[in-house]
Amino acid sequence: MAEPSVSCPLPFDSRRSPVISLHGAVSSSQPLATEIGTRILRFGGNAADAAVAVAAALNVTEPCSTGIGGDAFCLFYDAAKKVVKGINGSGRAPAELNLDLLKEKGVVECESTIEKLPYNSAHTITVPGAAAAWCDTVEQFGSGKVAMIDILQPAIELAKHGFPVHPVAAHFWDKGSSCLKDPKNIYGSDLLLRGQAPGAGDVMKMPLLATTFEELCSRGKDGFYKGRIAQAIVDVVQEHGGVLSIHDLEKHYSTFDEPICTSYRGINIWEMPPNGQGLTALMALNILEGFDIKGMVHNSGDYLHMLIEALSLSFADTLWYNADPSKVKVPINGLLSKQYADQRRLLIKTHRVCDNYKRGNPFSGSDTVYFSVVDCHGNACSFINSNYTGFGTGLVPQGCGFTLQNRGANFSLDADHPNALEPLKRPYHTIIPGMATRNDDGALYACFGVMGGFMQPQGHVQVLLNMIDFGMDPQQALDMPRFCVNNQVGDLCSVFLEEGISDTAADRLRVLGHRITHPVSGHDRSVFGRGQIIARRKATCKDGPDKFVYWSGSDPRADGLAVGL
């Protein structure tokens, strides 16, 4: 995680009310994508159908954050059955890729202390899982009333006929465009406008991406994992030294994983299980449940200290134990137990930082897009899609119009680590959708998420506490300034504080022993992620029984908005 500067231009002084609606809502980081999601709902699709339409539209309008060359995860709340289901759409490492091969190629020295592969290495390209996840989401959770061509057609039209680029997207498109301009990346210019990143208000077209979407519509998953597109992916990876093969693509599949859950003050919080890092958020909530959070002053130094410590201890565990459970044993039940949380809570001191954030023993007994959709039947879809770092590797397959992710950068190069690079293994994955239901009746509480690398579980915890403990509506919960523990530099006491957190709170954290960067402002606020929330709340009616309405919020750190039906 790069150190942000403490000041750069981006006004942050507007406000907006939550969007309150009766018949569903869509909230995303891009207005055109949000409108497309509502269009699918009005056309008869459900929350899952609309979510895939939004994912495709965001690939067009924010390719610097997401795309079909990356991965996706989905949590779906079935209102009729009051159950939460999940799809893990992350890809696996190539069958021929292993640590010995990296040593043979000189990528990793035999006695190397390098912990991770470079982000631009072709060896970080795992099989892109998003295309299969889109198809599986529609097939497993969709309404059955709309076909994939209906769902993707709005994004196809945007890509073919053009769309105006929004300001925040333009900034990050430009920031990440160097990889597209690299002469070795022959087709990188497909995502540029006259050789440069498009500016705010420029009209961009992406006809090759439209063609890719059309092939997915006409041939289903085979249109991506077999044939022209698959061969183009393999060609560009191998041209840059990677070993991804056609066989790797043909054998890819999503998994339908049972979500993991913990209870926090009467609310069940649902996350995807490992290899995703949602476990980190649930563990932190278990620790925090033992403190009188509601009795603290929100965003005071002492309040932030408790959250920072709980998340730091949780990361100390998950950065070791979180891995692909099909390859190694991940002690999920132990890490999620309330008894283990009791042990970890004892390590938190009110007067200073923890002496050392070490992993415990539970064996006893950004860039990304996130969006929320709720339909008129009460179904909810929490969906997240990502390239990982900006454009990912930035490598563009010929004639395809998308970049390839670099998720393999999250593998450990330590052979003894549970998350060590292995053939056909999924890496530690940062993207996590969230869902919350009520303990008493199983009804939807909120469909939520905060994107942004290792910020994501931290964002989940902060917005959930804003709503559950402090009674904020979704827009207020997202508007509140946030902190981010920088856990990628080996020092879990390095903390970024957003502009809006007081100098008094920052000084208090310094006294307690935290290393603080404050205030982080402007476009550097991206370190705190971007969230979307749709919550379900009871409303009093003048005539007849009480109804339920949807309160929606969209993160002001992005271009997006929420729209209700």
Coordinates of C-alpha atoms in Angstrom, one line a residue:
M1 CA 0.0 0.0 0.0
A2 CA 1.6 3.2 -1.2
E3 CA 2.1 6.0 1.3
P4 CA -0.4 8.8 0.4
S5 CA 0.5 12.4 0.4
V6 CA -1.3 14.5 3.0
S7 CA -2.8 16.9 0.5
C8 CA -4.0 16.9 -3.1
P9 CA -6.8 18.7 -4.9
L10 CA -10.3 17.2 -4.7
P11 CA -13.1 19.1 -3.0
F12 CA -15.0 17.0 -0.4
D13 CA -17.4 19.5 1.1
S14 CA -20.8 18.5 -0.4
R15 CA -23.5 16.4 1.3
R16 CA -26.3 14.2 0.1
S17 CA -29.3 12.6 1.7
P18 CA -29.9 8.8 1.7
V19 CA -32.0 7.5 -1.1
I20 CA -35.2 6.1 0.3
S21 CA -37.4 3.8 -1.8
L22 CA -40.2 1.2 -1.7
H23 CA -39.5 -1.2 -4.6
G24 CA -35.7 -1.8 -4.5
A25 CA -32.5 0.2 -5.2
V26 CA -29.2 0.1 -7.0
S27 CA -26.0 1.7 -5.6
S28 CA -22.7 1.8 -7.5
S29 CA -19.6 3.9 -8.0
Q30 CA -20.8 5.1 -11.4
P31 CA -24.1 6.9 -12.4
L32 CA -24.4 5.2 -15.8
A33 CA -23.9 1.8 -14.2
T34 CA -26.4 2.5 -11.5
E35 CA -29.0 3.6 -14.2
I36 CA -28.3 0.4 -16.1
G37 CA -29.0 -1.7 -13.0
T38 CA -32.3 0.0 -12.4
R39 CA -33.2 -0.5 -16.1
I40 CA -32.8 -4.3 -15.7
L41 CA -35.0 -4.3 -12.6
R42 CA -37.7 -2.4 -14.4
F43 CA -37.4 -4.8 -17.3
G44 CA -38.3 -7.7 -15.0
G45 CA -34.9 -8.9 -13.8
N46 CA -34.1 -9.5 -10.2
A47 CA -31.2 -8.3 -8.0
A48 CA -28.8 -10.9 -9.4
D49 CA -29.6 -10.0 -13.0
A50 CA -29.2 -6.3 -12.3
A51 CA -25.9 -6.9 -10.5
V52 CA -24.3 -8.6 -13.5
A53 CA -25.5 -5.7 -15.7
V54 CA -23.9 -3.3 -13.4
A55 CA -20.6 -5.3 -13.3
A56 CA -20.4 -5.2 -17.1
A57 CA -21.2 -1.5 -17.2
L58 CA -18.5 -0.8 -14.7
N59 CA -16.0 -2.7 -16.8
V60 CA -16.8 -0.2 -19.6
T61 CA -16.8 3.0 -17.5
E62 CA -14.1 2.1 -14.9
P63 CA -11.7 -0.3 -16.6
C64 CA -9.0 1.2 -14.3
S65 CA -10.8 -0.6 -11.4
T66 CA -12.5 -3.7 -12.7
G67 CA -13.2 -5.9 -15.7
I68 CA -13.9 -9.3 -17.2
G69 CA -10.2 -9.9 -17.1
G70 CA -10.4 -10.1 -13.3
D71 CA -12.3 -11.9 -10.6
A72 CA -15.7 -11.5 -8.9
F73 CA -17.5 -12.7 -5.7
C74 CA -21.2 -12.6 -5.0
L75 CA -23.5 -12.9 -1.9
F76 CA -27.1 -13.4 -2.7
Y77 CA -29.9 -13.0 -0.2
D78 CA -33.0 -15.0 -1.1
A79 CA -35.9 -13.1 0.5
A80 CA -38.4 -16.0 0.1
K81 CA -36.2 -18.5 1.9
K82 CA -34.3 -16.0 4.0
V83 CA -31.0 -17.6 3.2
V84 CA -27.7 -16.2 2.1
K85 CA -25.7 -18.0 -0.7
G86 CA -22.4 -17.3 -2.2
I87 CA -20.3 -17.6 -5.4
N88 CA -16.5 -17.6 -5.4
G89 CA -15.5 -16.4 -8.8
S90 CA -11.7 -16.2 -8.2
G91 CA -9.3 -17.9 -10.6
R92 CA -6.4 -20.3 -9.9
A93 CA -2.7 -20.2 -10.7
P94 CA -1.6 -22.0 -13.9
A95 CA -1.0 -25.7 -13.6
E96 CA 2.6 -25.2 -14.7
L97 CA 3.5 -22.4 -12.3
N98 CA 5.4 -23.2 -9.1
L99 CA 8.2 -21.8 -7.0
D100 CA 10.8 -24.1 -8.6
L101 CA 9.8 -22.8 -12.1
L102 CA 10.2 -19.2 -10.8
K103 CA 13.7 -20.0 -9.6
E104 CA 14.6 -21.7 -12.9
K105 CA 13.5 -18.6 -14.8
G106 CA 15.4 -16.3 -12.4
V107 CA 12.2 -14.6 -11.3
V108 CA 13.0 -15.6 -7.7
E109 CA 16.5 -16.3 -6.5
C110 CA 17.1 -19.4 -4.5
E111 CA 17.9 -17.5 -1.4
S112 CA 15.6 -14.6 -2.2
T113 CA 14.0 -12.5 0.5
I114 CA 11.3 -11.2 -1.9
E115 CA 7.9 -11.9 -0.4
K116 CA 5.7 -11.4 -3.5
L117 CA 5.9 -11.2 -7.2
P118 CA 6.1 -7.8 -8.9
Y119 CA 2.6 -6.5 -9.7
N120 CA 3.4 -6.2 -13.4
S121 CA 4.7 -9.8 -13.8
A122 CA 2.8 -12.1 -16.1
H123 CA 3.2 -14.8 -13.5
T124 CA 0.7 -12.9 -11.3
I125 CA -2.0 -13.6 -13.9
T126 CA -4.4 -16.2 -12.5
V127 CA -7.3 -17.5 -14.6
P128 CA -9.8 -14.6 -14.9
G129 CA -12.9 -15.7 -13.0
A130 CA -15.3 -12.9 -13.6
A131 CA -16.9 -14.1 -16.8
A132 CA -17.8 -17.5 -15.2
A133 CA -19.0 -15.7 -12.1
W134 CA -21.3 -13.5 -14.2
C135 CA -22.8 -16.4 -16.0
D136 CA -23.2 -18.5 -12.8
T137 CA -24.8 -15.6 -10.9
V138 CA -27.5 -15.3 -13.5
E139 CA -28.0 -19.0 -13.8
Q140 CA -28.1 -19.8 -10.1
F141 CA -29.7 -16.7 -8.6
G142 CA -31.3 -14.8 -11.6
S143 CA -35.0 -14.4 -12.2
G144 CA -35.1 -16.5 -15.4
K145 CA -37.0 -13.7 -17.0
V146 CA -34.1 -12.0 -18.8
A147 CA -31.4 -13.6 -21.0
M148 CA -27.7 -12.7 -20.8
I149 CA -28.0 -10.6 -24.0
D150 CA -30.6 -8.5 -22.3
I151 CA -28.4 -8.1 -19.2
L152 CA -25.2 -7.2 -21.1
Q153 CA -26.8 -5.2 -24.0
P154 CA -26.8 -1.9 -22.1
A155 CA -23.0 -2.2 -21.4
I156 CA -22.5 -3.3 -25.0
E157 CA -24.2 -0.1 -26.2
L158 CA -22.1 2.0 -23.9
A159 CA -18.9 0.4 -25.2
K160 CA -19.9 0.7 -28.9
H161 CA -21.4 4.1 -29.0
G162 CA -19.4 5.9 -26.3
F163 CA -19.9 7.2 -22.8
P164 CA -18.6 10.3 -21.0
V165 CA -15.8 9.6 -18.5
H166 CA -16.5 10.8 -14.9
P167 CA -13.9 12.8 -12.9
V168 CA -12.7 10.2 -10.3
A169 CA -12.5 7.5 -13.0
A170 CA -10.6 9.9 -15.2
H171 CA -8.1 10.5 -12.4
F172 CA -7.4 6.9 -11.8
W173 CA -7.4 6.0 -15.5
D174 CA -4.6 8.5 -16.0
K175 CA -2.8 7.4 -12.9
G176 CA -2.7 3.8 -14.1
S177 CA -2.2 4.5 -17.8
S178 CA 1.6 4.0 -17.9
C179 CA 1.2 0.2 -18.2
L180 CA -1.1 0.7 -21.2
K181 CA 1.5 3.0 -22.9
D182 CA 4.3 0.5 -22.5
P183 CA 5.6 -0.4 -26.0
K184 CA 5.8 -4.1 -25.0
N185 CA 2.0 -4.0 -24.2
I186 CA 1.0 -3.9 -27.9
Y187 CA -2.7 -3.6 -27.4
G188 CA -2.7 -1.4 -24.4
S189 CA -3.8 1.5 -26.7
D190 CA -7.2 -0.1 -27.0
L191 CA -8.0 1.4 -23.6
L192 CA -6.6 4.8 -24.4
L193 CA -8.0 7.9 -26.3
R194 CA -5.6 9.1 -28.9
G195 CA -2.8 7.6 -27.0
Q196 CA -3.7 9.1 -23.6
A197 CA -6.1 8.3 -20.8
P198 CA -9.4 10.0 -21.4
G199 CA -10.1 13.1 -19.3
A200 CA -13.2 14.0 -17.4
G201 CA -16.0 14.6 -19.8
D202 CA -14.2 13.0 -22.8
V203 CA -16.3 10.4 -24.7
M204 CA -14.7 7.0 -24.8
K205 CA -15.6 4.0 -26.9
M206 CA -14.5 0.4 -26.4
P207 CA -15.8 -1.6 -29.4
L208 CA -13.5 -4.6 -28.8
L209 CA -14.8 -5.0 -25.3
A210 CA -18.4 -4.9 -26.8
T211 CA -17.4 -7.8 -29.0
T212 CA -16.1 -9.7 -26.0
F213 CA -19.4 -9.2 -24.2
E214 CA -21.3 -10.3 -27.4
E215 CA -19.3 -13.6 -27.5
L216 CA -20.1 -14.2 -23.8
C217 CA -23.8 -13.7 -24.7
S218 CA -23.8 -16.0 -27.7
R219 CA -21.6 -18.8 -26.4
G220 CA -21.9 -18.5 -22.6
K221 CA -18.8 -19.4 -20.6
D222 CA -17.3 -21.2 -23.6
G223 CA -17.2 -17.8 -25.4
F224 CA -14.6 -16.7 -22.9
Y225 CA -12.7 -19.8 -21.8
K226 CA -12.5 -21.5 -25.1
G227 CA -11.8 -20.2 -28.6
R228 CA -10.6 -16.8 -29.8
I229 CA -10.7 -14.9 -26.5
A230 CA -9.0 -17.8 -24.5
Q231 CA -6.3 -18.0 -27.1
A232 CA -5.7 -14.3 -27.1
I233 CA -5.3 -14.4 -23.3
V234 CA -2.8 -17.3 -23.4
D235 CA -0.9 -15.6 -26.2
V236 CA -0.3 -12.3 -24.4
V237 CA 0.6 -14.0 -21.1
Q238 CA 3.1 -16.3 -22.8
E239 CA 4.6 -13.5 -24.8
H240 CA 5.4 -11.8 -21.5
G241 CA 7.0 -14.9 -20.0
G242 CA 4.0 -16.5 -18.2
V243 CA 2.9 -20.1 -18.4
L244 CA -0.9 -19.8 -18.4
S245 CA -2.4 -22.4 -20.9
I246 CA -5.6 -23.0 -22.8
H247 CA -6.1 -26.0 -20.6
D248 CA -6.0 -23.8 -17.5
L249 CA -8.8 -21.7 -19.0
E250 CA -10.9 -24.6 -20.2
K251 CA -10.8 -26.2 -16.7
H252 CA -11.8 -23.1 -14.8
Y253 CA -15.0 -23.2 -12.6
S254 CA -16.6 -21.1 -9.9
T255 CA -17.4 -22.6 -6.5
F256 CA -20.6 -22.2 -4.7
D257 CA -19.4 -21.7 -1.1
E258 CA -21.4 -21.5 2.0
P259 CA -21.0 -18.0 3.5
I260 CA -19.4 -17.7 6.9
C261 CA -21.2 -15.7 9.6
T262 CA -20.9 -14.1 13.0
S263 CA -23.5 -12.4 15.2
Y264 CA -22.8 -8.8 16.3
R265 CA -25.4 -7.2 18.6
G266 CA -28.4 -9.0 17.2
I267 CA -27.3 -8.8 13.5
N268 CA -25.8 -11.7 11.5
I269 CA -22.9 -10.5 9.4
W270 CA -22.2 -12.7 6.3
E271 CA -19.0 -12.9 4.4
M272 CA -17.5 -15.3 1.8
P273 CA -15.1 -17.9 3.3
P274 CA -11.4 -18.1 2.5
N275 CA -9.6 -17.6 0.1
G276 CA -11.4 -14.3 0.6
Q277 CA -10.5 -12.0 3.6
G278 CA -14.0 -11.5 4.9
L279 CA -12.9 -13.6 7.9
T280 CA -10.8 -10.6 9.0
A281 CA -13.9 -8.4 9.5
L282 CA -15.9 -11.1 11.3
M283 CA -13.0 -11.7 13.7
A284 CA -12.6 -8.0 14.5
L285 CA -16.4 -7.7 15.2
N286 CA -16.1 -10.7 17.6
I287 CA -13.4 -8.9 19.5
L288 CA -15.2 -5.5 19.5
E289 CA -18.4 -7.0 20.7
G290 CA -16.8 -7.3 24.1
F291 CA -16.3 -3.5 24.4
D292 CA -18.9 -0.8 25.1
I293 CA -18.5 0.7 21.6
K294 CA -21.8 2.7 21.8
G295 CA -20.6 4.4 25.0
M296 CA -17.5 5.8 23.2
V297 CA -17.3 9.0 21.4
H298 CA -17.4 8.2 17.6
N299 CA -14.0 8.7 15.9
S300 CA -12.4 9.8 19.1
G301 CA -8.8 8.7 19.7
D302 CA -9.8 6.0 22.2
Y303 CA -12.6 4.7 19.9
L304 CA -10.3 4.5 16.9
H305 CA -7.6 2.8 19.0
M306 CA -10.0 -0.1 19.9
L307 CA -10.9 -0.6 16.2
I308 CA -7.3 -0.4 15.0
E309 CA -6.1 -2.9 17.6
A310 CA -9.0 -5.3 16.9
L311 CA -8.3 -5.2 13.1
S312 CA -4.5 -5.4 13.5
L313 CA -4.9 -8.6 15.6
S314 CA -7.3 -10.1 13.1
F315 CA -5.0 -9.3 10.2
A316 CA -2.1 -10.9 12.1
D317 CA -4.1 -14.2 12.0
T318 CA -5.6 -14.0 8.5
L319 CA -2.4 -12.8 6.8
W320 CA -1.0 -16.2 7.8
Y321 CA -4.0 -18.6 8.0
N322 CA -6.1 -17.3 5.1
A323 CA -5.5 -19.4 2.0
D324 CA -7.2 -21.7 -0.5
P325 CA -9.0 -24.3 1.7
S326 CA -8.9 -26.8 -1.1
K327 CA -5.1 -26.9 -0.8
V328 CA -4.4 -26.3 2.9
K329 CA -6.4 -26.5 6.2
V330 CA -7.8 -23.2 7.2
P331 CA -9.0 -23.2 10.8
I332 CA -12.2 -21.2 10.0
N333 CA -14.2 -22.4 13.0
G334 CA -11.4 -21.8 15.4
L335 CA -10.7 -18.3 14.1
L336 CA -14.5 -17.4 14.2
S337 CA -15.2 -18.8 17.7
K338 CA -16.3 -16.3 20.4
Q339 CA -13.9 -18.1 22.8
Y340 CA -10.9 -17.3 20.5
A341 CA -12.1 -13.7 20.3
D342 CA -12.1 -13.6 24.1
Q343 CA -8.4 -14.6 24.1
R344 CA -7.4 -12.0 21.5
R345 CA -9.4 -9.3 23.2
L346 CA -7.2 -9.6 26.3
L347 CA -4.2 -8.4 24.2
I348 CA -5.8 -5.0 23.7
K349 CA -4.6 -2.3 26.1
T350 CA -6.5 0.9 26.6
H351 CA -3.3 2.9 27.4
R352 CA -0.9 1.8 24.6
V353 CA -0.6 -0.2 21.4
C354 CA -0.1 -4.0 21.5
D355 CA 3.6 -5.0 22.1
N356 CA 3.6 -7.3 19.1
Y357 CA 0.9 -8.3 16.7
K358 CA 1.5 -12.0 16.4
R359 CA -0.9 -14.7 15.0
G360 CA -2.6 -16.8 17.6
N361 CA -3.4 -20.5 17.8
P362 CA -7.0 -21.1 16.7
F363 CA -6.6 -24.9 16.2
S364 CA -8.0 -25.8 19.6
G365 CA -11.2 -27.4 19.3
S366 CA -7.5 -0.8 -5.5
D367 CA -8.5 -1.4 -6.9
T368 CA -12.0 -2.8 -7.2
V369 CA -15.7 -1.9 -7.8
Y370 CA -18.4 -2.9 -5.3
F371 CA -22.1 -2.4 -5.7
S372 CA -25.4 -3.4 -4.1
V373 CA -28.8 -4.2 -5.6
V374 CA -32.1 -5.0 -4.0
D375 CA -35.2 -5.8 -6.0
C376 CA -38.9 -5.4 -5.5
H377 CA -39.2 -8.9 -4.0
G378 CA -36.6 -8.1 -1.3
N379 CA -33.8 -10.2 -2.8
A380 CA -30.4 -8.6 -2.4
C381 CA -27.2 -9.1 -4.4
S382 CA -23.9 -7.9 -2.9
F383 CA -21.3 -8.1 -5.8
I384 CA -17.7 -7.2 -6.1
N385 CA -15.5 -7.3 -9.2
S386 CA -11.8 -6.4 -9.5
N387 CA -8.5 -6.4 -11.5
Y388 CA -6.6 -5.9 -8.2
T389 CA -4.2 -3.0 -8.7
G390 CA -5.8 -0.5 -11.1
F391 CA -5.6 -2.1 -14.5
G392 CA -4.0 -5.2 -13.0
T393 CA -1.0 -6.2 -15.0
G394 CA -2.2 -3.9 -17.7
L395 CA -1.7 -6.6 -20.4
V396 CA -4.4 -6.5 -23.0
P397 CA -5.2 -9.6 -25.1
Q398 CA -5.5 -8.9 -28.8
G399 CA -8.9 -7.9 -30.0
C400 CA -10.5 -8.2 -26.5
G401 CA -10.6 -4.7 -25.0
F402 CA -9.8 -5.6 -21.4
T403 CA -6.8 -5.9 -19.1
L404 CA -5.7 -9.0 -17.2
Q405 CA -5.6 -9.1 -13.4
N406 CA -2.6 -9.6 -11.1
R407 CA -4.2 -11.5 -8.3
G408 CA -1.2 -13.9 -8.1
A409 CA 0.8 -11.0 -6.5
N410 CA -0.9 -12.0 -3.2
F411 CA 0.6 -15.4 -3.2
S412 CA 3.5 -15.9 -0.7
L413 CA 6.9 -17.0 -2.1
D414 CA 7.7 -18.7 1.2
A415 CA 7.2 -22.4 0.6
D416 CA 6.2 -22.9 4.2
H417 CA 3.5 -20.4 4.2
P418 CA -0.2 -21.6 3.9
N419 CA -0.7 -19.1 1.1
A420 CA 2.4 -20.2 -0.8
L421 CA 2.2 -20.2 -4.6
E422 CA 1.2 -23.6 -5.9
P423 CA -0.2 -24.9 -9.2
L424 CA -4.0 -24.6 -9.5
K425 CA -4.2 -22.7 -6.2
R426 CA -6.3 -19.7 -5.5
P427 CA -4.4 -16.8 -3.8
Y428 CA -5.3 -14.8 -0.7
H429 CA -8.1 -12.6 -2.1
T430 CA -8.9 -9.1 -0.9
I431 CA -12.3 -8.5 -2.6
I432 CA -15.2 -9.3 -0.2
P433 CA -19.0 -8.6 -0.6
G434 CA -21.0 -8.2 2.6
M435 CA -24.5 -9.0 3.7
A436 CA -26.3 -8.6 7.0
T437 CA -29.6 -10.1 8.3
R438 CA -31.5 -9.9 11.6
N439 CA -30.9 -12.7 14.1
D440 CA -34.6 -12.9 15.2
D441 CA -36.4 -13.3 11.9
G442 CA -33.7 -13.7 9.2
A443 CA -34.9 -10.6 7.4
L444 CA -32.5 -8.5 5.4
Y445 CA -30.7 -5.8 7.5
A446 CA -28.3 -4.5 4.8
C447 CA -26.6 -5.3 1.6
F448 CA -23.2 -3.6 1.8
G449 CA -19.5 -3.5 0.9
V450 CA -16.4 -1.3 0.8
M451 CA -13.8 -2.0 -1.9
G452 CA -10.1 -1.2 -1.7
G453 CA -7.6 -4.0 -1.2
F454 CA -6.7 -4.7 2.4
M455 CA -9.0 -1.7 3.4
Q456 CA -12.1 -3.8 2.7
P457 CA -12.5 -5.6 6.0
Q458 CA -11.6 -2.4 7.8
G459 CA -14.3 -0.6 5.8
H460 CA -16.8 -3.3 6.6
V461 CA -16.2 -3.0 10.3
Q462 CA -16.3 0.8 10.3
V463 CA -19.6 1.3 8.4
L464 CA -21.3 -1.6 10.3
L465 CA -20.4 0.0 13.7
N466 CA -21.6 3.4 12.3
M467 CA -25.0 1.8 11.6
I468 CA -25.4 -0.8 14.4
D469 CA -23.8 1.0 17.3
F470 CA -24.4 4.7 16.3
G471 CA -27.7 4.5 14.4
M472 CA -26.4 6.2 11.2
D473 CA -28.3 5.8 8.0
P474 CA -26.3 4.3 5.1
Q475 CA -25.3 7.6 3.6
Q476 CA -24.1 8.9 6.9
A477 CA -22.2 5.7 7.6
L478 CA -20.3 6.0 4.3
D479 CA -19.7 9.8 4.7
M480 CA -17.9 9.4 8.0
P481 CA -14.1 9.8 7.8
R482 CA -12.3 6.5 8.1
F483 CA -8.9 5.1 9.1
C484 CA -6.8 2.5 7.3
V485 CA -4.3 0.2 8.9
N486 CA -1.4 -0.2 6.5
N487 CA -0.6 -3.9 6.9
Q488 CA 1.6 -4.3 3.8
V489 CA 4.8 -2.9 5.3
G490 CA 5.2 -5.3 8.1
D491 CA 4.1 -2.6 10.7
L492 CA 0.5 -2.9 11.8
C493 CA 0.9 0.4 13.8
S494 CA 1.1 2.5 10.6
V495 CA -2.3 4.1 10.3
F496 CA -3.7 6.6 7.7
L497 CA -6.4 8.9 9.1
E498 CA -8.8 10.7 6.7
E499 CA -9.4 14.4 6.7
G500 CA -12.3 15.0 9.0
I501 CA -10.9 13.0 11.9
S502 CA -9.8 15.6 14.4
D503 CA -6.3 16.6 15.3
T504 CA -7.1 15.7 18.9
A505 CA -7.9 12.1 17.9
A506 CA -4.8 11.9 15.8
D507 CA -2.6 13.2 18.7
R508 CA -4.2 10.8 21.1
L509 CA -3.4 7.8 18.8
R510 CA 0.2 9.0 18.6
V511 CA 0.4 9.1 22.4
L512 CA -0.9 5.5 22.5
G513 CA 2.0 4.5 20.2
H514 CA 0.5 4.5 16.7
R515 CA 2.4 5.8 13.7
I516 CA -0.1 8.2 12.1
T517 CA -0.4 9.9 8.7
H518 CA -3.0 12.7 9.0
P519 CA -4.9 14.2 7.4
V520 CA -5.1 12.2 4.1
S521 CA -7.2 14.2 1.7
G522 CA -8.1 14.7 -2.0
H523 CA -7.7 11.8 -4.4
D524 CA -5.5 10.1 -1.8
R525 CA -8.8 9.3 0.0
S526 CA -8.9 6.3 -2.3
V527 CA -6.8 4.5 0.4
F528 CA -10.0 4.4 2.5
G529 CA -12.0 2.5 -0.2
R530 CA -15.4 3.2 -1.7
G531 CA -18.6 1.7 -0.4
Q532 CA -22.2 1.1 -1.3
I533 CA -25.0 0.2 1.2
I534 CA -28.7 -0.6 0.8
A535 CA -30.5 -1.1 4.2
R536 CA -34.0 -2.3 4.9
R537 CA -35.9 -0.5 7.6
K538 CA -39.5 -0.5 8.9
A539 CA -41.7 2.5 8.1
T540 CA -45.0 3.7 9.6
C541 CA -47.9 4.2 7.1
K542 CA -50.8 6.5 7.5
D543 CA -53.3 3.9 6.2
G544 CA -52.7 0.2 6.6
P545 CA -50.0 -1.9 8.2
D546 CA -46.3 -0.8 8.5
K547 CA -44.1 -1.3 5.4
F548 CA -40.5 -1.8 4.8
V549 CA -38.5 0.8 2.8
Y550 CA -34.9 0.8 1.5
W551 CA -32.4 3.3 2.7
S552 CA -29.4 3.6 0.2
G553 CA -26.1 5.3 0.3
S554 CA -23.2 5.7 -2.1
D555 CA -19.7 6.6 -1.2
P556 CA -18.7 10.3 -1.8
R557 CA -15.2 9.1 -2.5
A558 CA -16.3 7.9 -6.0
D559 CA -18.4 9.2 -8.9
G560 CA -21.4 7.1 -8.1
L561 CA -24.9 7.4 -6.6
A562 CA -27.8 5.3 -5.4
V563 CA -31.1 5.2 -7.2
G564 CA -34.3 3.8 -5.8
L565 CA -37.4 2.3 -7.4

